[in-house]
Amino acid sequence: MSLAGVTLLVTLMVVSAVTLPANACLPADQAALMDIKAALKEPYLGIFSTWTGSNCCQGWHGVSCDPTTKRVADIVLRGESEDPIYEKAGRSGYMTGSLSPSLCKLDKLTTLIVADWKDISGEIPACITSLPDLRILELIGNKITGQIPENIGQLSKLTVLNLADNKICGSIPASIVNLGKLKHLELSNNQLTGEIPSDIGKLGMMSRALLNKNKLTGSIPNSITQLRRLADLDLSMNQITGSLPAQLGSMPVLSTLNLDSNQISSSIPTNLLSSSGLNILNLSRNSLEGELPDVFCTKTYFTHLDLSYNNLRGSIPKSLSSAKFIGHLDLSHNHLCGPIPNGSPFDHLEASSFSNNDCLCGSPLRTC
């Protein structure tokens, strides 16, 4: 064999020795996954028994790789799923342990979902904010403690942040308003304190903001009315004070607004009850004052309207009878007076919808 032939043969042998098998992930990514596995314990479904072998891009439950780069791109581990592995076991998932900081070594990760495992504890690794391509971060339904990483705003590509149903404390980081692509924010049922960032209106792409069941204080920022894509806002079961921003009813696509069980003490803005897009409105269990605006019309369509347990006075607006549809109405536990109008929607409502109105001026609330 000629010298050129020997050189070519040696070159081919070297290349074949260092080239990864087709679809195989990088050894560094696989090592990080093994650290993640070591930090978690899943005793019933055998999820991690699939995390074996030399190719983590194939057959590892919940792990997928970019087909071009062979880098780990997605980790999707849900404790509640329709996957056959759950059907065969006849139960939902249960997992203990914590999230390993080795997650941060997977620097091409776009999706991280470790959800509904009930008993995963520990803190969110602070280094998670260094993942430049992360688009979805979902850790709902665990027992994660500690605070939301202060630099969460560095995740410039993040579209979904769901940390609901954990034990996360501290305040909402100020940097969160830098998540310019964020569409879904869910932090409900935690132990968050402090105020909602005053410039939350910078999150111009956001369509859902669910912050209920925390210990948030302060008032509702006026900038929240700048969220032109926001369809669902839930701030219920907090300790929010102050008044209702006047422009809440002018938000173009807002359809669900839950503010119940707070300490809001203003009157109800007229445009909130005259909004043609809003169909679920719950302002119950606050300290709202004044009279109910007489602004209902043929475009009014509420599937749920709850104004109970406030300090509302005056009479029930007669214009309510002209509403296109009101499915559920609760005006109980206020100080309303006078007659209950005839016709729809009053003819299908229970008496409890109007009970416990201790009229402070004029005749008591009564049927006509």
GROMACS .gro file of N, CA, C and O in nm, residues 253-341:
model
  356
  253VAL      N    1  -5.908   4.227   2.492
  253VAL     CA    2  -5.940   4.084   2.484
  253VAL      C    3  -5.959   4.021   2.622
  253VAL      O    4  -5.973   3.899   2.632
  254LEU      N    5  -5.962   4.100   2.728
  254LEU     CA    6  -5.979   4.044   2.862
  254LEU      C    7  -6.117   3.981   2.874
  254LEU      O    8  -6.219   4.047   2.860
  255SER      N    9  -6.121   3.851   2.903
  255SER     CA   10  -6.249   3.780   2.914
  255SER      C   11  -6.273   3.723   3.054
  255SER      O   12  -6.387   3.699   3.091
  256THR      N   13  -6.166   3.701   3.131
  256THR     CA   14  -6.179   3.648   3.266
  256THR      C   15  -6.099   3.734   3.362
  256THR      O   16  -5.979   3.753   3.344
  257LEU      N   17  -6.167   3.785   3.465
  257LEU     CA   18  -6.102   3.869   3.566
  257LEU      C   19  -6.147   3.823   3.704
  257LEU      O   20  -6.263   3.838   3.741
  258ASN      N   21  -6.054   3.763   3.777
  258ASN     CA   22  -6.081   3.717   3.913
  258ASN      C   23  -5.997   3.798   4.012
  258ASN      O   24  -5.874   3.790   4.011
  259LEU      N   25  -6.065   3.875   4.094
  259LEU     CA   26  -5.998   3.958   4.195
  259LEU      C   27  -6.057   3.932   4.334
  259LEU      O   28  -6.035   4.010   4.426
  260ASP      N   29  -6.129   3.825   4.350
  260ASP     CA   30  -6.199   3.798   4.476
  260ASP      C   31  -6.102   3.771   4.591
  260ASP      O   32  -5.987   3.736   4.571
  261SER      N   33  -6.153   3.793   4.712
  261SER     CA   34  -6.080   3.764   4.835
  261SER      C   35  -5.952   3.846   4.846
  261SER      O   36  -5.844   3.792   4.868
  262ASN      N   37  -5.967   3.977   4.829
  262ASN     CA   38  -5.860   4.072   4.853
  262ASN      C   39  -5.912   4.181   4.946
  262ASN      O   40  -6.008   4.160   5.020
  263GLN      N   41  -5.849   4.297   4.941
  263GLN     CA   42  -5.891   4.408   5.027
  263GLN      C   43  -5.909   4.535   4.945
  263GLN      O   44  -5.878   4.645   4.990
  264ILE      N   45  -5.959   4.519   4.822
  264ILE     CA   46  -5.978   4.631   4.731
  264ILE      C   47  -6.098   4.714   4.779
  264ILE      O   48  -6.203   4.658   4.816
  265SER      N   49  -6.084   4.845   4.778
  265SER     CA   50  -6.183   4.928   4.848
  265SER      C   51  -6.242   5.041   4.764
  265SER      O   52  -6.302   5.133   4.818
  266SER      N   53  -6.232   5.037   4.635
  266SER     CA   54  -6.283   5.146   4.552
  266SER      C   55  -6.426   5.116   4.507
  266SER      O   56  -6.486   5.014   4.542
  267SER      N   57  -6.479   5.206   4.427
  267SER     CA   58  -6.604   5.177   4.356
  267SER      C   59  -6.571   5.094   4.232
  267SER      O   60  -6.454   5.077   4.195
  268ILE      N   61  -6.675   5.042   4.169
  268ILE     CA   62  -6.656   4.959   4.049
  268ILE      C   63  -6.655   5.049   3.926
  268ILE      O   64  -6.752   5.122   3.902
  269PRO      N   65  -6.546   5.049   3.847
  269PRO     CA   66  -6.543   5.132   3.726
  269PRO      C   67  -6.659   5.099   3.633
  269PRO      O   68  -6.692   4.981   3.613
  270THR      N   69  -6.719   5.200   3.577
  270THR     CA   70  -6.835   5.180   3.489
  270THR      C   71  -6.803   5.088   3.374
  270THR      O   72  -6.882   4.997   3.340
  271ASN      N   73  -6.686   5.106   3.312
  271ASN     CA   74  -6.655   5.027   3.192
  271ASN      C   75  -6.628   4.880   3.223
  271ASN      O   76  -6.623   4.798   3.131
  272LEU      N   77  -6.612   4.846   3.350
  272LEU     CA   78  -6.589   4.707   3.385
  272LEU      C   79  -6.718   4.626   3.370
  272LEU      O   80  -6.715   4.510   3.331
  273LEU      N   81  -6.831   4.687   3.400
  273LEU     CA   82  -6.959   4.619   3.388
  273LEU      C   83  -7.022   4.637   3.250
  273LEU      O   84  -7.111   4.562   3.212
  274SER      N   85  -6.975   4.734   3.174
  274SER     CA   86  -7.029   4.756   3.040
  274SER      C   87  -6.943   4.692   2.932
  274SER      O   88  -6.975   4.699   2.813
  275SER      N   89  -6.834   4.628   2.971
  275SER     CA   90  -6.744   4.565   2.874
  275SER      C   91  -6.817   4.455   2.797
  275SER      O   92  -6.886   4.371   2.856
  276SER      N   93  -6.801   4.455   2.666
  276SER     CA   94  -6.866   4.353   2.583
  276SER      C   95  -6.785   4.225   2.572
  276SER      O   96  -6.835   4.121   2.530
  277GLY      N   97  -6.656   4.230   2.613
  277GLY     CA   98  -6.571   4.112   2.601
  277GLY      C   99  -6.558   4.033   2.729
  277GLY      O  100  -6.536   3.912   2.728
  278LEU      N  101  -6.574   4.099   2.842
  278LEU     CA  102  -6.558   4.034   2.971
  278LEU      C  103  -6.678   3.944   2.999
  278LEU      O  104  -6.793   3.989   2.997
  279ASN      N  105  -6.654   3.814   3.024
  279ASN     CA  106  -6.768   3.726   3.053
  279ASN      C  107  -6.756   3.651   3.186
  279ASN      O  108  -6.851   3.587   3.227
  280ILE      N  109  -6.641   3.658   3.252
  280ILE     CA  110  -6.629   3.606   3.388
  280ILE      C  111  -6.568   3.717   3.473
  280ILE      O  112  -6.456   3.760   3.447
  281LEU      N  113  -6.643   3.763   3.571
  281LEU     CA  114  -6.597   3.872   3.658
  281LEU      C  115  -6.631   3.836   3.802
  281LEU      O  116  -6.747   3.821   3.839
  282ASN      N  117  -6.527   3.821   3.884
  282ASN     CA  118  -6.546   3.789   4.025
  282ASN      C  119  -6.474   3.894   4.109
  282ASN      O  120  -6.351   3.898   4.112
  283LEU      N  121  -6.552   3.978   4.174
  283LEU     CA  122  -6.499   4.083   4.262
  283LEU      C  123  -6.543   4.060   4.406
  283LEU      O  124  -6.536   4.151   4.489
  284SER      N  125  -6.588   3.941   4.436
  284SER     CA  126  -6.645   3.913   4.568
  284SER      C  127  -6.539   3.919   4.679
  284SER      O  128  -6.420   3.911   4.654
  285ARG      N  129  -6.589   3.937   4.801
  285ARG     CA  130  -6.506   3.936   4.922
  285ARG      C  131  -6.394   4.039   4.917
  285ARG      O  132  -6.277   4.009   4.935
  286ASN      N  133  -6.435   4.161   4.886
  286ASN     CA  134  -6.347   4.277   4.895
  286ASN      C  135  -6.417   4.381   4.981
  286ASN      O  136  -6.503   4.347   5.064
  287SER      N  137  -6.382   4.506   4.964
  287SER     CA  138  -6.448   4.616   5.037
  287SER      C  139  -6.497   4.721   4.939
  287SER      O  140  -6.486   4.842   4.963
  288LEU      N  141  -6.550   4.676   4.826
  288LEU     CA  142  -6.596   4.767   4.722
  288LEU      C  143  -6.715   4.848   4.772
  288LEU      O  144  -6.803   4.797   4.842
  289GLU      N  145  -6.718   4.975   4.731
  289GLU     CA  146  -6.820   5.067   4.781
  289GLU      C  147  -6.896   5.130   4.665
  289GLU      O  148  -6.867   5.105   4.547
  290GLY      N  149  -6.993   5.213   4.701
  290GLY     CA  150  -7.068   5.287   4.600
  290GLY      C  151  -7.184   5.206   4.545
  290GLY      O  152  -7.217   5.097   4.593
  291GLU      N  153  -7.245   5.258   4.440
  291GLU     CA  154  -7.360   5.194   4.378
  291GLU      C  155  -7.318   5.115   4.254
  291GLU      O  156  -7.214   5.142   4.194
  292LEU      N  157  -7.405   5.021   4.217
  292LEU     CA  158  -7.379   4.946   4.094
  292LEU      C  159  -7.410   5.034   3.974
  292LEU      O  160  -7.523   5.086   3.962
  293PRO      N  161  -7.316   5.055   3.884
  293PRO     CA  162  -7.343   5.139   3.765
  293PRO      C  163  -7.457   5.082   3.682
  293PRO      O  164  -7.463   4.961   3.657
  294ASP      N  165  -7.545   5.166   3.639
  294ASP     CA  166  -7.661   5.125   3.558
  294ASP      C  167  -7.622   5.129   3.411
  294ASP      O  168  -7.668   5.215   3.334
  295VAL      N  169  -7.536   5.035   3.370
  295VAL     CA  170  -7.475   5.043   3.237
  295VAL      C  171  -7.490   4.915   3.155
  295VAL      O  172  -7.429   4.900   3.050
  296PHE      N  173  -7.574   4.823   3.201
  296PHE     CA  174  -7.591   4.697   3.129
  296PHE      C  175  -7.674   4.720   3.003
  296PHE      O  176  -7.757   4.811   2.996
  297CYS      N  177  -7.649   4.635   2.901
  297CYS     CA  178  -7.719   4.655   2.773
  297CYS      C  179  -7.735   4.521   2.702
  297CYS      O  180  -7.703   4.416   2.756
  298THR      N  181  -7.782   4.524   2.579
  298THR     CA  182  -7.809   4.402   2.504
  298THR      C  183  -7.682   4.327   2.466
  298THR      O  184  -7.688   4.211   2.424
  299LYS      N  185  -7.565   4.392   2.479
  299LYS     CA  186  -7.438   4.324   2.450
  299LYS      C  187  -7.377   4.260   2.575
  299LYS      O  188  -7.277   4.189   2.566
  300THR      N  189  -7.437   4.284   2.692
  300THR     CA  190  -7.384   4.230   2.817
  300THR      C  191  -7.397   4.079   2.818
  300THR      O  192  -7.508   4.025   2.797
  301TYR      N  193  -7.285   4.010   2.839
  301TYR     CA  194  -7.286   3.864   2.838
  301TYR      C  195  -7.190   3.814   2.946
  301TYR      O  196  -7.069   3.809   2.925
  302PHE      N  197  -7.244   3.781   3.060
  302PHE     CA  198  -7.164   3.727   3.171
  302PHE      C  199  -7.207   3.584   3.199
  302PHE      O  200  -7.323   3.558   3.229
  303THR      N  201  -7.113   3.492   3.188
  303THR     CA  202  -7.142   3.356   3.235
  303THR      C  203  -7.130   3.349   3.386
  303THR      O  204  -7.190   3.263   3.450
  304HIS      N  205  -7.053   3.442   3.445
  304HIS     CA  206  -7.033   3.444   3.590
  304HIS      C  207  -7.007   3.588   3.633
  304HIS      O  208  -6.910   3.649   3.589
  305LEU      N  209  -7.094   3.639   3.719
  305LEU     CA  210  -7.078   3.774   3.772
  305LEU      C  211  -7.102   3.769   3.922
  305LEU      O  212  -7.215   3.750   3.968
  306ASP      N  213  -6.995   3.783   4.000
  306ASP     CA  214  -7.004   3.770   4.145
  306ASP      C  215  -6.951   3.897   4.211
  306ASP      O  216  -6.833   3.930   4.202
  307LEU      N  217  -7.042   3.969   4.277
  307LEU     CA  218  -7.008   4.093   4.347
  307LEU      C  219  -7.043   4.081   4.496
  307LEU      O  220  -7.055   4.182   4.565
  308SER      N  221  -7.056   3.961   4.545
  308SER     CA  222  -7.101   3.937   4.683
  308SER      C  223  -6.994   3.974   4.786
  308SER      O  224  -6.877   3.990   4.753
  309TYR      N  225  -7.041   3.990   4.909
  309TYR     CA  226  -6.952   4.019   5.022
  309TYR      C  227  -6.869   4.146   4.999
  309TYR      O  228  -6.748   4.147   5.007
  310ASN      N  229  -6.941   4.255   4.968
  310ASN     CA  230  -6.879   4.386   4.956
  310ASN      C  231  -6.963   4.487   5.033
  310ASN      O  232  -7.044   4.449   5.119
  311ASN      N  233  -6.944   4.615   5.006
  311ASN     CA  234  -7.020   4.721   5.073
  311ASN      C  235  -7.101   4.802   4.973
  311ASN      O  236  -7.115   4.924   4.987
  312LEU      N  237  -7.151   4.735   4.870
  312LEU     CA  238  -7.227   4.803   4.766
  312LEU      C  239  -7.363   4.849   4.819
  312LEU      O  240  -7.428   4.779   4.897
  313ARG      N  241  -7.406   4.968   4.774
  313ARG     CA  242  -7.530   5.027   4.822
  313ARG      C  243  -7.620   5.062   4.703
  313ARG      O  244  -7.582   5.045   4.588
  314GLY      N  245  -7.737   5.113   4.736
  314GLY     CA  246  -7.829   5.155   4.631
  314GLY      C  247  -7.914   5.039   4.581
  314GLY      O  248  -7.926   4.936   4.646
  315SER      N  249  -7.970   5.058   4.465
  315SER     CA  250  -8.062   4.958   4.409
  315SER      C  251  -7.995   4.876   4.300
  315SER      O  252  -7.888   4.911   4.250
  316ILE      N  253  -8.060   4.765   4.266
  316ILE     CA  254  -8.012   4.682   4.154
  316ILE      C  255  -8.048   4.753   4.024
  316ILE      O  256  -8.163   4.789   4.002
  317PRO      N  257  -7.951   4.777   3.936
  317PRO     CA  258  -7.979   4.850   3.811
  317PRO      C  259  -8.087   4.781   3.727
  317PRO      O  260  -8.082   4.660   3.704
  318LYS      N  261  -8.185   4.857   3.683
  318LYS     CA  262  -8.291   4.802   3.599
  318LYS      C  263  -8.237   4.753   3.465
  318LYS      O  264  -8.293   4.664   3.402
  319SER      N  265  -8.125   4.813   3.422
  319SER     CA  266  -8.069   4.774   3.291
  319SER      C  267  -8.020   4.630   3.290
  319SER      O  268  -7.998   4.575   3.181
  320LEU      N  269  -8.005   4.568   3.406
  320LEU     CA  270  -7.965   4.427   3.409
  320LEU      C  271  -8.065   4.340   3.333
  320LEU      O  272  -8.030   4.236   3.277
  321SER      N  273  -8.192   4.383   3.330
  321SER     CA  274  -8.295   4.306   3.261
  321SER      C  275  -8.274   4.304   3.110
  321SER      O  276  -8.329   4.218   3.041
  322SER      N  277  -8.196   4.397   3.058
  322SER     CA  278  -8.173   4.402   2.913
  322SER      C  279  -8.050   4.323   2.869
  322SER      O  280  -8.019   4.316   2.751
  323ALA      N  281  -7.979   4.262   2.967
  323ALA     CA  282  -7.858   4.187   2.934
  323ALA      C  283  -7.888   4.072   2.841
  323ALA      O  284  -7.992   4.005   2.852
  324LYS      N  285  -7.796   4.046   2.748
  324LYS     CA  286  -7.813   3.935   2.656
  324LYS      C  287  -7.813   3.802   2.730
  324LYS      O  288  -7.894   3.713   2.703
  325PHE      N  289  -7.722   3.787   2.828
  325PHE     CA  290  -7.716   3.663   2.905
  325PHE      C  291  -7.638   3.687   3.033
  325PHE      O  292  -7.532   3.750   3.032
  326ILE      N  293  -7.689   3.638   3.143
  326ILE     CA  294  -7.616   3.632   3.270
  326ILE      C  295  -7.645   3.495   3.330
  326ILE      O  296  -7.758   3.466   3.370
  327GLY      N  297  -7.543   3.411   3.332
  327GLY     CA  298  -7.562   3.274   3.378
  327GLY      C  299  -7.566   3.263   3.529
  327GLY      O  300  -7.657   3.203   3.585
  328HIS      N  301  -7.467   3.320   3.594
  328HIS     CA  302  -7.461   3.317   3.741
  328HIS      C  303  -7.441   3.460   3.790
  328HIS      O  304  -7.353   3.531   3.744
  329LEU      N  305  -7.528   3.500   3.884
  329LEU     CA  306  -7.519   3.634   3.942
  329LEU      C  307  -7.529   3.623   4.092
  329LEU      O  308  -7.619   3.557   4.144
  330ASP      N  309  -7.436   3.685   4.163
  330ASP     CA  310  -7.440   3.683   4.309
  330ASP      C  311  -7.417   3.825   4.360
  330ASP      O  312  -7.308   3.881   4.344
  331LEU      N  313  -7.522   3.882   4.419
  331LEU     CA  314  -7.516   4.016   4.477
  331LEU      C  315  -7.537   4.010   4.628
  331LEU      O  316  -7.561   4.114   4.691
  332SER      N  317  -7.525   3.895   4.687
  332SER     CA  318  -7.556   3.877   4.829
  332SER      C  319  -7.452   3.944   4.918
  332SER      O  320  -7.342   3.978   4.874
  333HIS      N  321  -7.491   3.965   5.045
  333HIS     CA  322  -7.401   4.019   5.147
  333HIS      C  323  -7.345   4.155   5.106
  333HIS      O  324  -7.225   4.179   5.105
  334ASN      N  325  -7.437   4.245   5.071
  334ASN     CA  326  -7.404   4.385   5.046
  334ASN      C  327  -7.502   4.471   5.124
  334ASN      O  328  -7.559   4.427   5.225
  335HIS      N  329  -7.527   4.593   5.079
  335HIS     CA  330  -7.623   4.683   5.143
  335HIS      C  331  -7.724   4.732   5.040
  335HIS      O  332  -7.766   4.848   5.043
  336LEU      N  333  -7.762   4.645   4.947
  336LEU     CA  334  -7.852   4.684   4.839
  336LEU      C  335  -7.995   4.700   4.889
  336LEU      O  336  -8.037   4.634   4.986
  337CYS      N  337  -8.071   4.785   4.820
  337CYS     CA  338  -8.206   4.819   4.862
  337CYS      C  339  -8.303   4.808   4.745
  337CYS      O  340  -8.264   4.794   4.630
  338GLY      N  341  -8.431   4.817   4.777
  338GLY     CA  342  -8.533   4.832   4.675
  338GLY      C  343  -8.573   4.702   4.607
  338GLY      O  344  -8.538   4.592   4.650
  339PRO      N  345  -8.648   4.714   4.496
  339PRO     CA  346  -8.704   4.595   4.430
  339PRO      C  347  -8.601   4.520   4.346
  339PRO      O  348  -8.507   4.578   4.293
  340ILE      N  349  -8.623   4.389   4.337
  340ILE     CA  350  -8.546   4.305   4.244
  340ILE      C  351  -8.624   4.306   4.113
  340ILE      O  352  -8.741   4.266   4.109
  341PRO      N  353  -8.566   4.353   4.004
  341PRO     CA  354  -8.640   4.365   3.877
  341PRO      C  355  -8.698   4.231   3.830
  341PRO      O  356  -8.649   4.123   3.866
   0.00000   0.00000   0.00000
